[in-house]
Coordinates of C-alpha atoms in Angstrom, one line a residue:
X1 CA 26.6 7.4 8.9
X2 CA 29.0 8.2 6.0
X3 CA 31.1 5.2 7.1
X4 CA 28.2 2.8 7.2
X5 CA 28.4 0.0 4.6
X6 CA 24.8 0.4 3.5
X7 CA 25.1 4.2 3.1
X8 CA 28.4 3.8 1.2
X9 CA 26.7 1.5 -1.3
X10 CA 23.9 4.0 -1.8
X11 CA 26.4 6.9 -2.3
X12 CA 28.1 4.8 -5.1
X13 CA 24.7 4.1 -6.7
X14 CA 22.9 1.0 -7.8
X15 CA 21.0 0.0 -10.9
X16 CA 17.3 -0.6 -9.9
X17 CA 14.3 -1.4 -12.1
X18 CA 11.1 0.6 -11.6
X19 CA 8.2 -1.8 -11.7
X20 CA 5.0 -0.2 -13.0
X21 CA 1.7 -1.4 -14.3
X22 CA 2.5 -0.1 -17.8
X23 CA 5.5 -0.9 -20.0
X24 CA 8.6 -2.9 -19.4
X25 CA 10.4 -2.3 -16.1
X26 CA 13.5 -0.2 -17.0
X27 CA 16.7 0.2 -15.1
X28 CA 17.5 3.5 -13.5
X29 CA 20.7 4.5 -11.7
X30 CA 19.7 5.4 -8.1
X31 CA 22.3 7.3 -6.1
X32 CA 22.3 9.0 -2.6
X33 CA 23.6 12.5 -2.8
X34 CA 26.4 13.8 -0.5
X35 CA 23.8 15.7 1.6
X36 CA 22.7 12.3 2.9
X37 CA 19.0 13.3 2.3
X38 CA 18.4 13.4 -1.4
X39 CA 18.2 10.4 -3.7
X40 CA 18.5 11.0 -7.5
X41 CA 17.7 8.6 -10.2
X42 CA 18.2 8.8 -14.0
X43 CA 18.4 6.7 -17.1
X44 CA 21.4 4.4 -17.1
X45 CA 22.9 6.0 -20.2
X46 CA 21.6 9.5 -19.6
X47 CA 19.0 11.0 -21.9
X48 CA 17.0 14.1 -22.6
X49 CA 15.1 14.0 -19.3
X50 CA 16.6 15.6 -16.3
X51 CA 17.3 13.4 -13.2
X52 CA 14.4 12.9 -10.9
X53 CA 14.8 12.9 -7.1
X54 CA 13.1 12.5 -3.8
X55 CA 14.1 13.3 -0.2
X56 CA 14.4 10.8 2.6
X57 CA 12.4 13.4 4.6
X58 CA 9.3 12.5 2.5
X59 CA 9.6 8.7 3.0
X60 CA 7.0 7.1 5.3
X61 CA 8.4 3.6 5.2
X62 CA 10.3 1.0 3.2
X63 CA 8.8 -2.5 2.6
X64 CA 10.9 -5.6 1.7
X65 CA 9.7 -8.1 -0.8
X66 CA 6.4 -8.2 -2.7
X67 CA 4.5 -6.3 -0.1
X68 CA 2.9 -3.7 -2.2
X69 CA -0.1 -4.1 -4.6
X70 CA 2.1 -3.1 -7.5
X71 CA 4.8 -5.7 -6.8
X72 CA 2.2 -8.4 -6.1
X73 CA 0.6 -7.7 -9.5
X74 CA 3.5 -6.8 -11.7
X75 CA 6.7 -8.0 -9.9
X76 CA 6.3 -11.8 -10.3
X77 CA 9.3 -11.8 -12.8
X78 CA 11.6 -10.6 -10.0
X79 CA 12.7 -12.7 -7.0
X80 CA 11.0 -11.4 -3.9
X81 CA 14.3 -10.8 -2.1
X82 CA 15.4 -8.5 -4.9
X83 CA 12.3 -6.3 -4.5
X84 CA 11.3 -3.4 -2.2
X85 CA 8.9 -0.6 -2.1
X86 CA 9.5 3.0 -1.0
X87 CA 6.2 4.5 0.5
X88 CA 6.0 8.3 0.5
X89 CA 4.0 10.6 2.8
X90 CA 1.1 12.4 1.2
X91 CA -0.2 11.7 -2.2
X92 CA 3.0 10.7 -4.0
X93 CA 2.7 7.2 -5.4
X94 CA 4.8 4.3 -4.1
X95 CA 8.1 3.5 -5.8
X96 CA 8.2 -0.3 -6.5
X97 CA 11.8 -1.3 -7.2
X98 CA 13.7 -4.5 -8.2
X99 CA 17.5 -4.7 -7.7
X100 CA 19.9 -6.9 -9.7
X101 CA 20.6 -9.0 -6.6
X102 CA 19.5 -9.6 -3.0
X103 CA 22.5 -7.8 -1.6
X104 CA 21.8 -4.6 -3.4
X105 CA 18.2 -4.6 -2.3
X106 CA 19.2 -5.2 1.3
X107 CA 21.7 -2.3 1.3
X108 CA 19.0 0.1 0.1
X109 CA 16.3 -1.1 2.5
X110 CA 18.7 -1.0 5.5
X111 CA 20.3 2.2 4.3
X112 CA 17.1 4.1 3.8
X113 CA 15.8 2.9 7.2
X114 CA 19.0 4.1 8.9
X115 CA 18.8 7.5 7.2
X116 CA 15.1 7.9 8.2
X117 CA 16.0 7.0 11.8
X118 CA 18.8 9.6 11.8
X119 CA 16.5 12.3 10.5
X120 CA 13.9 11.5 13.2
X121 CA 16.6 11.6 15.9
X122 CA 18.0 15.0 14.8
X123 CA 17.6 18.1 16.9
X124 CA 16.0 21.1 15.3
X125 CA 19.3 22.9 14.7
X126 CA 20.7 19.8 13.0
X127 CA 17.7 19.7 10.8
X128 CA 18.0 23.3 9.9
X129 CA 21.7 22.8 9.0
X130 CA 20.5 20.2 6.4
X131 CA 18.0 22.5 4.6
X132 CA 20.5 24.8 2.7
X133 CA 22.3 21.7 1.3
X134 CA 19.0 20.1 0.3
X135 CA 17.6 23.2 -1.3
X136 CA 20.9 23.9 -3.1
X137 CA 20.9 20.3 -4.5
X138 CA 17.3 20.7 -5.7
X139 CA 18.1 23.9 -7.5
X140 CA 21.1 22.3 -9.2
X141 CA 19.1 19.4 -10.4
X142 CA 16.3 21.6 -11.7
X143 CA 18.8 23.7 -13.7
X144 CA 18.7 21.5 -16.8
X145 CA 21.1 23.5 -19.0
X146 CA 23.5 24.4 -16.1
X147 CA 23.4 28.1 -16.8
X148 CA 22.7 29.0 -13.2
X149 CA 19.4 30.5 -14.3
X150 CA 15.9 29.1 -13.9
X151 CA 13.2 29.1 -16.6
X152 CA 9.6 28.7 -15.7
X153 CA 9.8 25.1 -17.0
X154 CA 12.7 24.4 -14.7
X155 CA 10.8 26.1 -11.9
X156 CA 7.9 23.7 -12.4
X157 CA 10.3 20.8 -12.3
X158 CA 11.7 22.1 -9.0
X159 CA 8.2 22.3 -7.5
X160 CA 7.6 18.6 -8.4
X161 CA 11.0 17.6 -6.9
X162 CA 10.0 19.2 -3.5
X163 CA 6.4 17.8 -3.6
X164 CA 4.7 21.2 -4.0
X165 CA 1.5 20.7 -6.0
X166 CA 0.8 24.2 -7.3
X167 CA -1.5 25.5 -9.9
X168 CA 0.5 26.6 -13.0
X169 CA -1.3 29.9 -13.3
X170 CA -0.4 30.8 -9.7
X171 CA 3.1 29.5 -10.1
X172 CA 3.7 31.6 -13.2
X173 CA 2.3 34.7 -11.4
X174 CA 4.9 34.2 -8.6
X175 CA 7.6 33.6 -11.2
X176 CA 6.8 36.9 -13.1
X177 CA 6.7 38.9 -9.8
X178 CA 10.2 37.8 -9.1
X179 CA 11.6 38.2 -12.6
X180 CA 12.8 41.8 -12.2
X181 CA 15.0 41.6 -15.3
X182 CA 12.0 40.6 -17.4
X183 CA 14.0 37.9 -19.4
X184 CA 11.9 34.9 -18.3
X185 CA 14.8 33.6 -16.2
X186 CA 15.4 33.8 -12.5
X187 CA 18.9 34.1 -11.0
X188 CA 20.6 35.1 -7.8
X189 CA 18.3 37.3 -5.7
X190 CA 15.4 36.7 -8.0
X191 CA 15.6 33.0 -7.3
X192 CA 16.0 33.5 -3.6
X193 CA 12.9 35.7 -3.6
X194 CA 10.9 33.0 -5.6
X195 CA 11.8 30.4 -3.0
X196 CA 10.9 32.8 -0.2
X197 CA 7.5 33.5 -1.7
X198 CA 6.8 29.8 -2.1
X199 CA 7.3 29.4 1.6
X200 CA 5.3 32.5 2.6
X201 CA 2.6 32.3 5.3
X202 CA 0.8 35.6 5.4
X203 CA -1.1 34.8 8.5
X204 CA 2.1 34.0 10.4
X205 CA 3.7 37.2 9.1
X206 CA 0.8 39.2 10.4
X207 CA 1.1 37.5 13.8
X208 CA 4.8 38.2 13.9
X209 CA 4.2 41.8 13.0
X210 CA 1.6 42.2 15.8
X211 CA 4.1 41.1 18.5
X212 CA 7.4 42.5 17.1
X213 CA 6.2 46.0 16.3
X214 CA 7.6 48.3 13.6
X215 CA 11.2 47.0 13.9
X216 CA 10.0 43.4 12.8
X217 CA 12.4 41.9 15.3
X218 CA 11.1 39.8 18.2
X219 CA 12.8 40.2 21.6
X220 CA 12.7 37.5 24.2
X221 CA 10.2 39.6 26.2
X222 CA 7.9 39.9 23.2
X223 CA 8.2 36.2 22.5
X224 CA 7.2 35.6 26.1
X225 CA 4.2 37.8 25.7
X226 CA 3.1 35.8 22.6
X227 CA 3.6 32.5 24.5
X228 CA 1.5 33.7 27.5
X229 CA -1.2 34.9 25.2
X230 CA -1.4 31.3 23.8
X231 CA -2.0 30.1 27.4
X232 CA 1.5 28.8 28.1
X233 CA 3.1 29.5 31.4
X234 CA 6.4 30.5 29.8
X235 CA 9.3 32.2 31.5
X236 CA 11.8 34.6 30.0
X237 CA 14.4 31.8 30.2
X238 CA 12.2 29.5 28.1
X239 CA 11.7 32.3 25.5
X240 CA 15.5 32.7 25.2
X241 CA 15.9 29.0 24.8
X242 CA 13.4 28.9 22.0
X243 CA 15.3 31.8 20.2
X244 CA 18.6 30.0 20.6
X245 CA 17.1 26.8 19.2
X246 CA 15.1 28.1 16.2
X247 CA 16.6 31.5 15.1
X248 CA 18.6 31.1 11.9
X249 CA 20.6 34.3 12.0
X250 CA 23.7 33.9 14.1
X251 CA 24.0 37.5 15.1
X252 CA 20.3 37.8 16.1
X253 CA 20.6 34.5 18.1
X254 CA 23.5 35.9 20.1
X255 CA 21.5 38.9 21.1
X256 CA 18.4 36.8 22.0
X257 CA 16.4 38.3 19.1
X258 CA 14.2 36.4 16.7
X259 CA 13.5 37.2 13.0
X260 CA 10.5 36.2 11.0
X261 CA 12.1 33.0 9.6
X262 CA 13.1 31.8 13.1
X263 CA 9.6 32.5 14.4
X264 CA 8.1 30.5 11.5
X265 CA 10.5 27.7 12.1
X266 CA 9.4 27.5 15.7
X267 CA 5.7 27.6 15.0
X268 CA 6.0 24.9 12.3
X269 CA 8.1 22.6 14.5
X270 CA 6.7 19.9 16.9
X271 CA 7.5 22.3 19.8
X272 CA 5.2 24.9 18.3
X273 CA 2.4 22.5 17.6
X274 CA -1.0 23.3 19.1
X275 CA -1.3 19.6 20.0
X276 CA 0.1 18.6 23.4
X277 CA 3.0 16.4 22.5
X278 CA 2.2 14.2 25.4
X279 CA -1.0 13.3 23.6
X280 CA 0.7 12.0 20.5
X281 CA 0.7 8.7 22.3
X282 CA -2.2 7.0 24.1
X283 CA -2.6 8.6 27.5
X284 CA -6.2 7.8 28.4
X285 CA -7.5 4.9 30.5
X286 CA -7.9 2.1 28.0
X287 CA -9.4 -0.4 30.5
X288 CA -13.1 0.6 30.0
X289 CA -15.5 -1.4 27.9
X290 CA -15.0 -1.0 24.1
X291 CA -18.3 0.9 23.6
X292 CA -17.1 3.7 25.9
X293 CA -14.7 4.9 23.2
X294 CA -14.9 6.7 19.9
X295 CA -13.3 4.6 17.3
X296 CA -11.2 6.1 14.4
X297 CA -13.0 4.5 11.4
X298 CA -12.8 4.5 7.7
X299 CA -15.7 4.5 5.3
X300 CA -15.2 2.9 1.8
X301 CA -11.7 2.2 2.9
X302 CA -10.8 0.4 -0.3
X303 CA -11.2 3.5 -2.5
X304 CA -8.3 5.7 -3.4
X305 CA -10.5 8.2 -5.3
X306 CA -14.2 8.7 -6.0
X307 CA -17.1 6.3 -5.4
X308 CA -18.2 6.0 -9.0
X309 CA -15.2 5.1 -11.1
X310 CA -12.3 5.3 -8.7
X311 CA -9.6 2.8 -8.0
X312 CA -9.9 0.1 -5.3
X313 CA -6.6 -0.8 -3.7
X314 CA -5.1 -2.7 -0.8
X315 CA -2.8 0.3 -0.4
X316 CA -5.8 2.3 0.8
X317 CA -6.1 -0.2 3.8
X318 CA -2.4 0.1 4.5
X319 CA -2.6 3.9 4.6
X320 CA -5.7 3.9 6.8
X321 CA -4.2 1.5 9.3
X322 CA -0.9 3.4 9.4
X323 CA -2.9 6.6 10.0
X324 CA -4.2 5.0 13.2
X325 CA -7.6 3.9 11.9
X326 CA -9.1 1.0 14.0
X327 CA -12.2 0.1 11.9
X328 CA -12.0 -0.6 8.2
X329 CA -14.8 -1.4 5.8
X330 CA -14.8 -4.3 3.4
X331 CA -17.6 -4.2 0.8
X332 CA -17.7 -7.9 -0.2
X333 CA -19.2 -9.2 -3.4
X334 CA -19.3 -12.4 -5.4
X335 CA -16.2 -13.0 -7.5
X336 CA -16.5 -14.8 -10.8
X337 CA -13.9 -17.5 -10.0
X338 CA -15.1 -18.4 -6.6
X339 CA -12.9 -15.8 -4.8
X340 CA -14.8 -12.9 -3.0
X341 CA -13.9 -9.4 -4.2
X342 CA -14.0 -6.0 -2.6
X343 CA -15.3 -3.0 -4.5
X344 CA -18.1 -0.3 -4.4
X345 CA -21.0 -2.3 -5.8
X346 CA -22.9 -1.3 -8.9
X347 CA -20.2 1.2 -9.9
X348 CA -17.2 1.3 -12.2
X349 CA -14.7 1.2 -9.4
X350 CA -12.0 -1.4 -9.8
X351 CA -12.1 -4.7 -7.9
X352 CA -9.6 -6.3 -5.5
X353 CA -9.5 -9.8 -4.0
X354 CA -10.8 -10.2 -0.4
X355 CA -7.8 -12.4 0.3
X356 CA -5.3 -9.7 -0.7
X357 CA -7.1 -7.2 1.6
X358 CA -6.9 -9.6 4.6
X359 CA -3.2 -10.1 3.9
X360 CA -2.6 -6.4 4.0
X361 CA -4.6 -6.0 7.2
X362 CA -2.5 -8.8 8.7
X363 CA 0.7 -7.1 7.8
X364 CA -0.2 -3.6 9.0
X365 CA -3.0 -3.9 11.5
X366 CA -0.8 -3.3 14.5
X367 CA 2.2 -1.4 13.1
X368 CA 0.8 2.0 14.3
X369 CA -1.3 0.9 17.3
X370 CA -1.7 -2.3 19.4
X371 CA -5.4 -1.8 19.9
X372 CA -8.0 -3.9 18.2
X373 CA -9.0 -3.6 14.6
X374 CA -12.6 -4.1 13.6
X375 CA -13.4 -5.4 10.1
X376 CA -16.8 -4.1 9.1
X377 CA -18.1 -6.5 6.5
X378 CA -20.7 -5.3 4.1
X379 CA -21.6 -8.8 2.9
X380 CA -23.2 -9.2 -0.5
X381 CA -21.9 -12.7 -1.1
X382 CA -23.7 -16.0 -1.3
X383 CA -23.1 -18.8 1.2
X384 CA -20.2 -20.5 -0.6
X385 CA -18.1 -17.4 -0.9
X386 CA -19.0 -16.4 2.7
X387 CA -17.5 -19.6 3.8
X388 CA -14.4 -18.8 1.6
X389 CA -14.2 -15.4 3.4
X390 CA -14.2 -17.1 6.8
X391 CA -11.5 -19.6 5.7
X392 CA -9.3 -16.8 4.4
X393 CA -9.6 -14.8 7.6
X394 CA -8.8 -17.9 9.8
X395 CA -5.9 -19.0 7.6
X396 CA -4.3 -15.6 7.1
X397 CA -5.0 -13.9 10.4
X398 CA -4.4 -17.0 12.6
X399 CA -4.4 -16.2 16.3
X400 CA -4.9 -12.5 15.5
X401 CA -8.6 -13.3 14.7
X402 CA -10.9 -13.3 17.7
X403 CA -13.2 -16.3 17.3
X404 CA -14.3 -16.9 20.9
X405 CA -15.4 -14.6 23.8
X406 CA -12.5 -13.8 26.1
X407 CA -12.2 -16.3 29.0
X408 CA -13.7 -15.0 32.2
X409 CA -15.2 -11.9 30.5
X410 CA -18.6 -10.7 32.0
X411 CA -21.2 -11.3 29.3
X412 CA -23.0 -8.1 30.4
X413 CA -20.0 -6.0 29.4
X414 CA -17.7 -5.7 26.4
X415 CA -14.0 -6.3 26.9
X416 CA -11.7 -3.3 26.9
X417 CA -9.3 -2.1 24.2
X418 CA -6.5 -3.1 26.6
X419 CA -7.8 -6.7 26.8
X420 CA -8.2 -6.9 23.0
X421 CA -4.7 -5.7 22.1
X422 CA -3.5 -7.4 19.0
X423 CA -6.9 -8.8 18.1
X424 CA -8.9 -8.5 14.9
X425 CA -12.7 -8.4 15.4
X426 CA -15.3 -9.1 12.7
X427 CA -18.5 -7.0 12.6
X428 CA -21.3 -8.8 10.8
X429 CA -24.5 -10.8 11.2
X430 CA -24.6 -13.7 13.6
X431 CA -26.8 -16.8 13.5
X432 CA -29.0 -17.6 16.5
X433 CA -27.4 -20.0 19.0
X434 CA -27.5 -23.0 18.8
X435 CA -27.5 -23.4 15.0
X436 CA -29.2 -26.6 14.1
X437 CA -30.8 -26.0 10.6
X438 CA -28.9 -26.9 7.4
X439 CA -27.2 -24.2 5.4
X440 CA -29.5 -22.1 3.2
X441 CA -32.7 -22.8 5.1
X442 CA -32.8 -19.8 7.4
X443 CA -32.1 -16.2 6.6
X444 CA -31.7 -13.3 9.0
X445 CA -33.3 -9.9 8.7
X446 CA -30.9 -7.4 7.2
X447 CA -30.1 -4.9 10.0
X448 CA -29.5 -2.3 7.4
X449 CA -32.4 -3.0 5.1
X450 CA -34.6 -0.2 6.4
X451 CA -31.8 2.3 5.9
X452 CA -30.9 1.3 2.3
X453 CA -33.3 3.7 0.7
X454 CA -32.3 6.6 2.9
X455 CA -28.6 5.8 2.4
X456 CA -29.0 5.8 -1.4
X457 CA -30.7 9.2 -1.3
X458 CA -27.9 10.6 0.9
X459 CA -25.3 9.1 -1.4
X460 CA -26.8 10.9 -4.4
X461 CA -26.9 14.1 -2.5
X462 CA -23.3 14.1 -1.5
X463 CA -20.9 11.8 -3.2
X464 CA -17.6 12.4 -1.6
X465 CA -14.1 12.1 -3.0
X466 CA -12.0 9.1 -1.7
X467 CA -12.4 7.6 1.7
X468 CA -14.2 9.7 4.3
X469 CA -13.9 9.4 8.1
X470 CA -17.0 8.4 10.2
X471 CA -17.6 7.5 13.8
X472 CA -18.5 3.9 14.5
X473 CA -19.1 1.8 17.6
X474 CA -21.7 0.0 19.5
X475 CA -25.4 0.8 19.9
X476 CA -25.2 0.0 23.5
X477 CA -28.0 1.5 25.7
X478 CA -28.0 5.3 26.0
X479 CA -26.1 5.5 29.3
X480 CA -23.9 8.5 28.9
X481 CA -20.5 8.0 30.4
X482 CA -17.7 10.6 30.0
X483 CA -16.6 8.9 26.8
X484 CA -20.1 9.2 25.1
X485 CA -22.0 6.7 23.1
X486 CA -20.9 5.1 19.8
X487 CA -23.1 5.0 16.8
X488 CA -22.4 3.3 13.4
X489 CA -22.9 5.6 10.4
X490 CA -22.4 3.9 7.1
X491 CA -23.9 3.1 3.7
X492 CA -25.0 -0.2 2.2
X493 CA -25.5 -1.7 -1.3
X494 CA -27.8 -4.2 -2.8
X495 CA -27.1 -8.0 -2.4
X496 CA -25.4 -9.5 -5.5
X497 CA -26.3 -13.1 -4.7
X498 CA -29.7 -14.6 -4.2
X499 CA -28.7 -16.1 -0.8
X500 CA -26.7 -13.0 0.3
X501 CA -29.2 -12.3 3.1
X502 CA -28.5 -15.7 4.5
X503 CA -25.4 -16.2 6.7
X504 CA -23.0 -19.1 6.3
X505 CA -22.2 -20.8 9.7
X506 CA -18.5 -20.4 9.0
X507 CA -18.8 -16.6 8.7
X508 CA -21.2 -16.4 11.6
X509 CA -18.7 -18.2 13.8
X510 CA -16.1 -15.4 13.5
X511 CA -18.5 -12.7 14.6
X512 CA -18.2 -12.4 18.4
X513 CA -18.5 -8.9 20.0
X514 CA -19.7 -6.9 17.0
X515 CA -23.0 -8.5 16.0
X516 CA -25.0 -6.5 13.5
X517 CA -28.8 -6.4 14.3
X518 CA -31.8 -4.2 13.3
X519 CA -32.3 -1.4 15.8
X520 CA -35.4 -2.1 17.9
X521 CA -35.8 1.5 19.2
X522 CA -34.4 3.4 22.1
X523 CA -37.0 2.3 24.6
X524 CA -36.4 -1.4 23.8
X525 CA -32.6 -1.0 23.9
X526 CA -32.7 0.6 27.3
X527 CA -34.8 -2.2 28.7
X528 CA -32.8 -5.0 27.0
X529 CA -29.1 -4.1 26.9
X530 CA -26.9 -6.4 24.8
X531 CA -23.5 -4.8 24.5
X532 CA -22.3 -7.2 21.8
X533 CA -25.0 -6.0 19.4
X534 CA -24.5 -3.1 16.9
X535 CA -26.9 -1.3 14.7
X536 CA -26.3 0.9 11.7
X537 CA -27.9 4.2 10.9
X538 CA -27.9 6.6 8.1
X539 CA -27.1 10.1 9.3
X540 CA -30.7 11.1 8.6
X541 CA -32.1 8.3 10.8
X542 CA -29.6 9.1 13.5
X543 CA -30.7 12.7 13.6
X544 CA -34.3 11.6 13.7
X545 CA -33.7 9.3 16.7
X546 CA -31.9 12.1 18.6
X547 CA -34.7 14.4 17.9
X548 CA -37.3 11.9 19.1
X549 CA -35.3 11.2 22.3
X550 CA -35.4 14.9 23.1

């Protein structure tokens, strides 16, 4: 890729502005390092602060234009074609950037995408070849005064560079253990030992020692024993192939021997994963009715932190969907300017526009999976803003939004995930058919009303940090198939508008297969199966029903 035009531009460097919520966006010089993996950025004219960096290995994706919450809010001064967002894996915040021109932005978006693709396509030996260059580059950038020694302050800077979030007390303890000279500086072997201790996995060392014996070298036969103990039908030939792929020491590799570092490299690779790699993609029968499946679901999806004063963000929806989540929650409340908002009601959590949430769902619903996405609406809005919600969903989602039963579908069964590929389903209350009365006259019983008090008690008992994962689905009759029964477990707030318990016809019309109803009891449900109806339970109520059912 070194001859690639986009990568060449990145190697030369570009002036990009970091767009943030606070302060004036300031230009930084961004440059790809010679290792083809590390990107450094620093003030245009230098300064006291050392250059910052990130690795292409830690990038989850690159978005063009104003497609992040940060750029939508604070990037209006920059043309959309000049802007892009780097999304990182883990907890690191997005990097919202604005280039001087469209061409520069395009080079960086395309170049980063190519480098990410190259890393993904690399074999394990090729990846291992990159690590020494990457680590050497990190150590050089952390060494602020270029004395080839590392102070504790520089060590902390290095930890930030490689995304290690470590307690300062523990980090200093490791630092002192490696500082054999006692001069508060690490160099040479001391620095190597510090890096080695950062990567230590005592449980893997113990496992290696158990199979390798006193010499702490694993032969192909001993590796085969380990693999067979893990339930793998491994031959001696396969054991030798693993050694030749993952062992770092050339001499040991030639003798079909494996050292601790090679053993750890194997266990931490995809090949050593406990997960069957064939199961990383959908391999089950997806043609059964929707209620035959457990659905990966998110509770309080909009929250990035706690449920009392945390931040609500459209980015939380993006991350949930990119993690494979197929059911997201929208806690909808009256907005002051006629626009519905999403937030955790009656708390200090920040608010985001319902419209912005739907736009994010449109853009990312099917990036990770083609199977249907369910929007679980916790509706606390009055009739007018309910109608606005329906208009936004129709206008923004278009054909993705399911508004009619599938043609030819048996009314006694739900369609399958396969049939619903690429579709967005709305879960909410549904008006009786046909609807003849004028808006505002009739209200429906709240299917969650009887659970509100229990939910509030449980909420007080165990407030959880950020978004938590729950199981949702249909309250279809208790007929146990091999996929089990789906139950909705969620919490509910207090209506904000006087007419929030009423349902606007416009919103009712987009509820098709996920109709929220009060639970009539197990006996009634068994006698009157309605697969398109769903009921919500607090965990306490669910346990009670299970106990009563024996």
